[in-house]
Amino acid sequence: MASNVSELTTYKAYLGGKWEESSSGQTIAIKSPYLRETIGFVQAVTQEEVDAAIRAAHQAQKKWAALSLNERGAVLDRWADELIKNEKEIAGTVMHEVGKGDRDSRKEVVRTADLIRYTVQEALHMHGESLRGDGFPGGSQKKLGIVEREPLGVVLAISPFNYPVNLAASKIAPALMAGNGVIFKPATQGSISGIKMIEALDKAGLPKGVLSLTTGRGSVIGDYLVEHKGINMISFTGGTNTGRRLSKQSTMIPLVLELGGKDPALVCEDADLDVTVKSIINGAFSYSGQRCTAIKRVIVNEKIADRLVARLKNEVENLSVGSPEEDSTIVPLIDDPSADFVQRLIDDALARNATLIAGNRRRDNLIYPTLLDNVTKDMDVAWIEPFGPVLPVIRVKSDREAVEIANQSEFGLQASIFTQDIDRALAVARQVEAGTVQINGRTERGPDHFPFLGVKASGMGVQGIHNSLLSMSRQKVTVLNLK
Ligand code: NAP
Ligand code: G3H
């Protein structure tokens, strides 16, 4: 990667179908979390440019929606093809920009192409319905209701840094298939990856103006976008605090929020430890724990706790630590403040007598994988999402106590239960407050056609391909009053 600032690319924003420099004359430097140097610049677009992009999207959306589903699907299929053609370059950008391992960055691009193709197929196979009036008391057969779906208008898609391609496309693809225009606001750290992805969509022949990519700090243009009267729906993925802010600011438009989590792994004393340890390690530490669905606490029955902790210790000490270029599991966190935040959680727990089993080492924004035992309810690490490689272990006496602690969290994204007794698993699953409960497996979003949702502070509304198509369109009823 070039380190000479004068040789670095200044990327243009994609506004109304053209690649443009912002009239602000301002750019934002994007620094690689592991190279620790600037890798490029993106435009800081202005409010006037946002206005123009939204106007263009409304104009273009009408023609876009008038195309047949097959025609829209063909554009998206070509987009998927372009992503695969440029897999290496796009994955390289993801790796440099957000520090995700080379293999996982490539997987993200391939998963995105698969998601787009599945979205096309799902949309092609969704049907409306018709109803006769006589199904209701006093109703008549002469009333025939035809229920179809239509687009909402212009969808604002706001994505987080940690899946800069996949989580953006999981909003853009259903929005487009449903016939909407799109304003895409990527995470600033993640913008270059977003730009590469939109270059592919442009090459695939998306009609000009249907989508604009507005780069710029959320703190600067975020509120303006969210409050804009030209936005008809918002699909947001990111932190809970940002999500709360959005839900206060947006008015009278549909809002889907996928937010933070504190996913627990509940380990019963009869758990298969091979499966449990593998799932917890992978679930908690891949990409240094920077996944909304990472396992962020272990709640274990005290009868098996010593054995579990010993096995986890061994695995944690053997995790590869270093660089995304070497596909290390533990890589530098997205920036220094994020590493400071994780370190504060560790320090607080140790000051309150948690037992350090492994880790608590740091080099700049690289936090070594840290395992803490005997974590208690008075410690921040028991409740706060670290978005980093620290795993607290909380010991409990019973399933009841495990569920109680699991549910005391403000979050409710996913949970894992490890037991060999399926009746017990189902009984616990029923009581856990979460969007998804995994039995004998790690918490994770995929496969991408499953519904994906968080409850409580983890979100509002449902994603997953089918549900995203539904939330980005509305029902329209036409009633035939027959003679
Ligand atoms: P974040 O700081 O909340 O940022 C998410 C997005 O919101 C970024 O595009 C950001 O732009 C934008 N933003 C910031 N302030 C805004 C405002 N006032 N109005 C509109 N947009 C605004 O989250 P992150 O650090 O990127 O991602 C980590 C968090 O996301 C974690 O909490 C994680 O659990 C959560 N997450 C949840 C899911 C899920 O599906 N449940 C998936 C992935 C991540 P800037 O980058 O320009 O600030
Ligand atoms: O970071 C949040 C993502 O939705 C997690 O996706 O479970 O496939 O890693 P994943």
JSON list of N, CA and C in Angstrom, two decimals, residues 261-264 296-299 345-346 348-349 352 354 372 374-386 390-394 405-406 408-411:
[
{"chain": "A", "resi": 261, "resn": "GLY", "atom": "N", "xyz": [-25.27, -5.74, 20.39]},
{"chain": "A", "resi": 261, "resn": "GLY", "atom": "CA", "xyz": [-25.68, -6.94, 21.10]},
{"chain": "A", "resi": 261, "resn": "GLY", "atom": "C", "xyz": [-24.73, -7.26, 22.24]},
{"chain": "A", "resi": 262, "resn": "LYS", "atom": "N", "xyz": [-25.17, -8.17, 23.09]},
{"chain": "A", "resi": 262, "resn": "LYS", "atom": "CA", "xyz": [-24.30, -8.71, 24.15]},
{"chain": "A", "resi": 262, "resn": "LYS", "atom": "C", "xyz": [-24.64, -10.19, 24.22]},
{"chain": "A", "resi": 263, "resn": "ASP", "atom": "N", "xyz": [-24.47, -10.86, 23.07]},
{"chain": "A", "resi": 263, "resn": "ASP", "atom": "CA", "xyz": [-24.97, -12.23, 22.92]},
{"chain": "A", "resi": 263, "resn": "ASP", "atom": "C", "xyz": [-24.34, -13.18, 23.95]},
{"chain": "A", "resi": 264, "resn": "PRO", "atom": "N", "xyz": [-25.18, -13.86, 24.74]},
{"chain": "A", "resi": 264, "resn": "PRO", "atom": "CA", "xyz": [-24.64, -14.80, 25.71]},
{"chain": "A", "resi": 264, "resn": "PRO", "atom": "C", "xyz": [-24.54, -16.22, 25.14]},
{"chain": "A", "resi": 296, "resn": "LYS", "atom": "N", "xyz": [-20.52, -12.51, 23.41]},
{"chain": "A", "resi": 296, "resn": "LYS", "atom": "CA", "xyz": [-19.91, -11.44, 24.19]},
{"chain": "A", "resi": 296, "resn": "LYS", "atom": "C", "xyz": [-19.93, -11.72, 25.69]},
{"chain": "A", "resi": 297, "resn": "ARG", "atom": "N", "xyz": [-20.48, -12.87, 26.07]},
{"chain": "A", "resi": 297, "resn": "ARG", "atom": "CA", "xyz": [-20.39, -13.32, 27.48]},
{"chain": "A", "resi": 297, "resn": "ARG", "atom": "C", "xyz": [-20.72, -14.80, 27.50]},
{"chain": "A", "resi": 298, "resn": "VAL", "atom": "N", "xyz": [-20.08, -15.50, 28.45]},
{"chain": "A", "resi": 298, "resn": "VAL", "atom": "CA", "xyz": [-20.38, -16.92, 28.65]},
{"chain": "A", "resi": 298, "resn": "VAL", "atom": "C", "xyz": [-21.04, -17.02, 30.02]},
{"chain": "A", "resi": 299, "resn": "ILE", "atom": "N", "xyz": [-22.20, -17.67, 30.05]},
{"chain": "A", "resi": 299, "resn": "ILE", "atom": "CA", "xyz": [-22.89, -17.88, 31.33]},
{"chain": "A", "resi": 299, "resn": "ILE", "atom": "C", "xyz": [-22.91, -19.39, 31.53]},
{"chain": "A", "resi": 345, "resn": "LEU", "atom": "N", "xyz": [-12.78, -1.63, 29.87]},
{"chain": "A", "resi": 345, "resn": "LEU", "atom": "CA", "xyz": [-13.67, -2.70, 30.37]},
{"chain": "A", "resi": 345, "resn": "LEU", "atom": "C", "xyz": [-12.84, -3.77, 31.10]},
{"chain": "A", "resi": 346, "resn": "ILE", "atom": "N", "xyz": [-11.68, -4.10, 30.53]},
{"chain": "A", "resi": 346, "resn": "ILE", "atom": "CA", "xyz": [-10.82, -5.11, 31.16]},
{"chain": "A", "resi": 346, "resn": "ILE", "atom": "C", "xyz": [-10.31, -4.58, 32.51]},
{"chain": "A", "resi": 348, "resn": "ASP", "atom": "N", "xyz": [-11.57, -2.33, 34.46]},
{"chain": "A", "resi": 348, "resn": "ASP", "atom": "CA", "xyz": [-12.65, -2.24, 35.45]},
{"chain": "A", "resi": 348, "resn": "ASP", "atom": "C", "xyz": [-12.93, -3.61, 36.06]},
{"chain": "A", "resi": 349, "resn": "ALA", "atom": "N", "xyz": [-12.97, -4.64, 35.19]},
{"chain": "A", "resi": 349, "resn": "ALA", "atom": "CA", "xyz": [-13.26, -5.99, 35.68]},
{"chain": "A", "resi": 349, "resn": "ALA", "atom": "C", "xyz": [-12.15, -6.46, 36.63]},
{"chain": "A", "resi": 352, "resn": "ARG", "atom": "N", "xyz": [-12.24, -5.03, 39.96]},
{"chain": "A", "resi": 352, "resn": "ARG", "atom": "CA", "xyz": [-13.34, -5.56, 40.79]},
{"chain": "A", "resi": 352, "resn": "ARG", "atom": "C", "xyz": [-13.19, -7.06, 41.01]},
{"chain": "A", "resi": 354, "resn": "ALA", "atom": "N", "xyz": [-12.22, -9.68, 38.99]},
{"chain": "A", "resi": 354, "resn": "ALA", "atom": "CA", "xyz": [-12.37, -10.76, 37.99]},
{"chain": "A", "resi": 354, "resn": "ALA", "atom": "C", "xyz": [-11.03, -11.49, 37.91]},
{"chain": "A", "resi": 372, "resn": "LEU", "atom": "N", "xyz": [-11.74, -13.57, 30.84]},
{"chain": "A", "resi": 372, "resn": "LEU", "atom": "CA", "xyz": [-11.91, -13.20, 32.24]},
{"chain": "A", "resi": 372, "resn": "LEU", "atom": "C", "xyz": [-12.89, -14.16, 32.90]},
{"chain": "A", "resi": 374, "resn": "ASN", "atom": "N", "xyz": [-14.92, -15.58, 36.62]},
{"chain": "A", "resi": 374, "resn": "ASN", "atom": "CA", "xyz": [-15.53, -15.06, 37.85]},
{"chain": "A", "resi": 374, "resn": "ASN", "atom": "C", "xyz": [-16.00, -13.62, 37.70]},
{"chain": "A", "resi": 375, "resn": "VAL", "atom": "N", "xyz": [-16.54, -13.35, 36.53]},
{"chain": "A", "resi": 375, "resn": "VAL", "atom": "CA", "xyz": [-17.09, -12.01, 36.30]},
{"chain": "A", "resi": 375, "resn": "VAL", "atom": "C", "xyz": [-18.43, -11.93, 37.02]},
{"chain": "A", "resi": 376, "resn": "THR", "atom": "N", "xyz": [-18.65, -10.80, 37.66]},
{"chain": "A", "resi": 376, "resn": "THR", "atom": "CA", "xyz": [-19.87, -10.63, 38.45]},
{"chain": "A", "resi": 376, "resn": "THR", "atom": "C", "xyz": [-20.69, -9.44, 37.93]},
{"chain": "A", "resi": 377, "resn": "LYS", "atom": "N", "xyz": [-21.90, -9.36, 38.46]},
{"chain": "A", "resi": 377, "resn": "LYS", "atom": "CA", "xyz": [-22.87, -8.43, 37.87]},
{"chain": "A", "resi": 377, "resn": "LYS", "atom": "C", "xyz": [-22.50, -6.96, 38.07]},
{"chain": "A", "resi": 378, "resn": "ASP", "atom": "N", "xyz": [-21.57, -6.69, 39.01]},
{"chain": "A", "resi": 378, "resn": "ASP", "atom": "CA", "xyz": [-21.20, -5.29, 39.25]},
{"chain": "A", "resi": 378, "resn": "ASP", "atom": "C", "xyz": [-20.16, -4.79, 38.24]},
{"chain": "A", "resi": 379, "resn": "MET", "atom": "N", "xyz": [-19.69, -5.67, 37.35]},
{"chain": "A", "resi": 379, "resn": "MET", "atom": "CA", "xyz": [-18.62, -5.27, 36.42]},
{"chain": "A", "resi": 379, "resn": "MET", "atom": "C", "xyz": [-19.23, -4.82, 35.08]},
{"chain": "A", "resi": 380, "resn": "ASP", "atom": "N", "xyz": [-18.68, -3.75, 34.51]},
{"chain": "A", "resi": 380, "resn": "ASP", "atom": "CA", "xyz": [-19.19, -3.25, 33.23]},
{"chain": "A", "resi": 380, "resn": "ASP", "atom": "C", "xyz": [-19.12, -4.31, 32.13]},
{"chain": "A", "resi": 381, "resn": "VAL", "atom": "N", "xyz": [-18.06, -5.11, 32.18]},
{"chain": "A", "resi": 381, "resn": "VAL", "atom": "CA", "xyz": [-17.86, -6.08, 31.10]},
{"chain": "A", "resi": 381, "resn": "VAL", "atom": "C", "xyz": [-18.97, -7.14, 31.06]},
{"chain": "A", "resi": 382, "resn": "ALA", "atom": "N", "xyz": [-19.74, -7.23, 32.13]},
{"chain": "A", "resi": 382, "resn": "ALA", "atom": "CA", "xyz": [-20.86, -8.17, 32.15]},
{"chain": "A", "resi": 382, "resn": "ALA", "atom": "C", "xyz": [-22.02, -7.67, 31.29]},
{"chain": "A", "resi": 383, "resn": "TRP", "atom": "N", "xyz": [-22.06, -6.36, 31.03]},
{"chain": "A", "resi": 383, "resn": "TRP", "atom": "CA", "xyz": [-23.25, -5.77, 30.39]},
{"chain": "A", "resi": 383, "resn": "TRP", "atom": "C", "xyz": [-22.96, -4.98, 29.12]},
{"chain": "A", "resi": 384, "resn": "ILE", "atom": "N", "xyz": [-21.76, -4.41, 29.04]},
{"chain": "A", "resi": 384, "resn": "ILE", "atom": "CA", "xyz": [-21.47, -3.48, 27.93]},
{"chain": "A", "resi": 384, "resn": "ILE", "atom": "C", "xyz": [-20.86, -4.22, 26.75]},
{"chain": "A", "resi": 385, "resn": "GLU", "atom": "N", "xyz": [-21.29, -3.83, 25.55]},
{"chain": "A", "resi": 385, "resn": "GLU", "atom": "CA", "xyz": [-20.75, -4.46, 24.33]},
{"chain": "A", "resi": 385, "resn": "GLU", "atom": "C", "xyz": [-19.34, -3.92, 24.08]},
{"chain": "A", "resi": 386, "resn": "PRO", "atom": "N", "xyz": [-18.32, -4.82, 24.07]},
{"chain": "A", "resi": 386, "resn": "PRO", "atom": "CA", "xyz": [-16.97, -4.28, 23.88]},
{"chain": "A", "resi": 386, "resn": "PRO", "atom": "C", "xyz": [-16.61, -4.03, 22.42]},
{"chain": "A", "resi": 390, "resn": "VAL", "atom": "N", "xyz": [-12.61, -9.47, 24.05]},
{"chain": "A", "resi": 390, "resn": "VAL", "atom": "CA", "xyz": [-12.60, -9.78, 25.48]},
{"chain": "A", "resi": 390, "resn": "VAL", "atom": "C", "xyz": [-13.86, -10.60, 25.80]},
{"chain": "A", "resi": 391, "resn": "LEU", "atom": "N", "xyz": [-13.64, -11.70, 26.50]},
{"chain": "A", "resi": 391, "resn": "LEU", "atom": "CA", "xyz": [-14.76, -12.61, 26.79]},
{"chain": "A", "resi": 391, "resn": "LEU", "atom": "C", "xyz": [-14.90, -12.83, 28.30]},
{"chain": "A", "resi": 392, "resn": "PRO", "atom": "N", "xyz": [-15.99, -12.34, 28.89]},
{"chain": "A", "resi": 392, "resn": "PRO", "atom": "CA", "xyz": [-16.22, -12.57, 30.32]},
{"chain": "A", "resi": 392, "resn": "PRO", "atom": "C", "xyz": [-16.96, -13.89, 30.57]},
{"chain": "A", "resi": 393, "resn": "VAL", "atom": "N", "xyz": [-16.56, -14.58, 31.62]},
{"chain": "A", "resi": 393, "resn": "VAL", "atom": "CA", "xyz": [-17.25, -15.82, 32.01]},
{"chain": "A", "resi": 393, "resn": "VAL", "atom": "C", "xyz": [-17.95, -15.57, 33.34]},
{"chain": "A", "resi": 394, "resn": "ILE", "atom": "N", "xyz": [-19.27, -15.84, 33.34]},
{"chain": "A", "resi": 394, "resn": "ILE", "atom": "CA", "xyz": [-20.09, -15.65, 34.54]},
{"chain": "A", "resi": 394, "resn": "ILE", "atom": "C", "xyz": [-20.56, -17.03, 34.98]},
{"chain": "A", "resi": 405, "resn": "ILE", "atom": "N", "xyz": [-29.83, -13.85, 34.13]},
{"chain": "A", "resi": 405, "resn": "ILE", "atom": "CA", "xyz": [-28.71, -12.94, 33.81]},
{"chain": "A", "resi": 405, "resn": "ILE", "atom": "C", "xyz": [-28.73, -12.61, 32.31]},
{"chain": "A", "resi": 406, "resn": "ALA", "atom": "N", "xyz": [-29.02, -13.62, 31.50]},
{"chain": "A", "resi": 406, "resn": "ALA", "atom": "CA", "xyz": [-29.08, -13.36, 30.05]},
{"chain": "A", "resi": 406, "resn": "ALA", "atom": "C", "xyz": [-30.09, -12.24, 29.78]},
{"chain": "A", "resi": 408, "resn": "GLN", "atom": "N", "xyz": [-31.24, -9.97, 31.82]},
{"chain": "A", "resi": 408, "resn": "GLN", "atom": "CA", "xyz": [-31.04, -8.67, 32.49]},
{"chain": "A", "resi": 408, "resn": "GLN", "atom": "C", "xyz": [-30.36, -7.66, 31.57]},
{"chain": "A", "resi": 409, "resn": "SER", "atom": "N", "xyz": [-29.79, -8.15, 30.49]},
{"chain": "A", "resi": 409, "resn": "SER", "atom": "CA", "xyz": [-29.10, -7.26, 29.55]},
{"chain": "A", "resi": 409, "resn": "SER", "atom": "C", "xyz": [-30.11, -6.36, 28.85]},
{"chain": "A", "resi": 410, "resn": "GLU", "atom": "N", "xyz": [-29.66, -5.15, 28.48]},
{"chain": "A", "resi": 410, "resn": "GLU", "atom": "CA", "xyz": [-30.55, -4.28, 27.69]},
{"chain": "A", "resi": 410, "resn": "GLU", "atom": "C", "xyz": [-30.68, -4.83, 26.26]},
{"chain": "A", "resi": 411, "resn": "PHE", "atom": "N", "xyz": [-29.72, -5.69, 25.85]},
{"chain": "A", "resi": 411, "resn": "PHE", "atom": "CA", "xyz": [-29.70, -6.16, 24.47]},
{"chain": "A", "resi": 411, "resn": "PHE", "atom": "C", "xyz": [-30.47, -7.47, 24.30]}
]
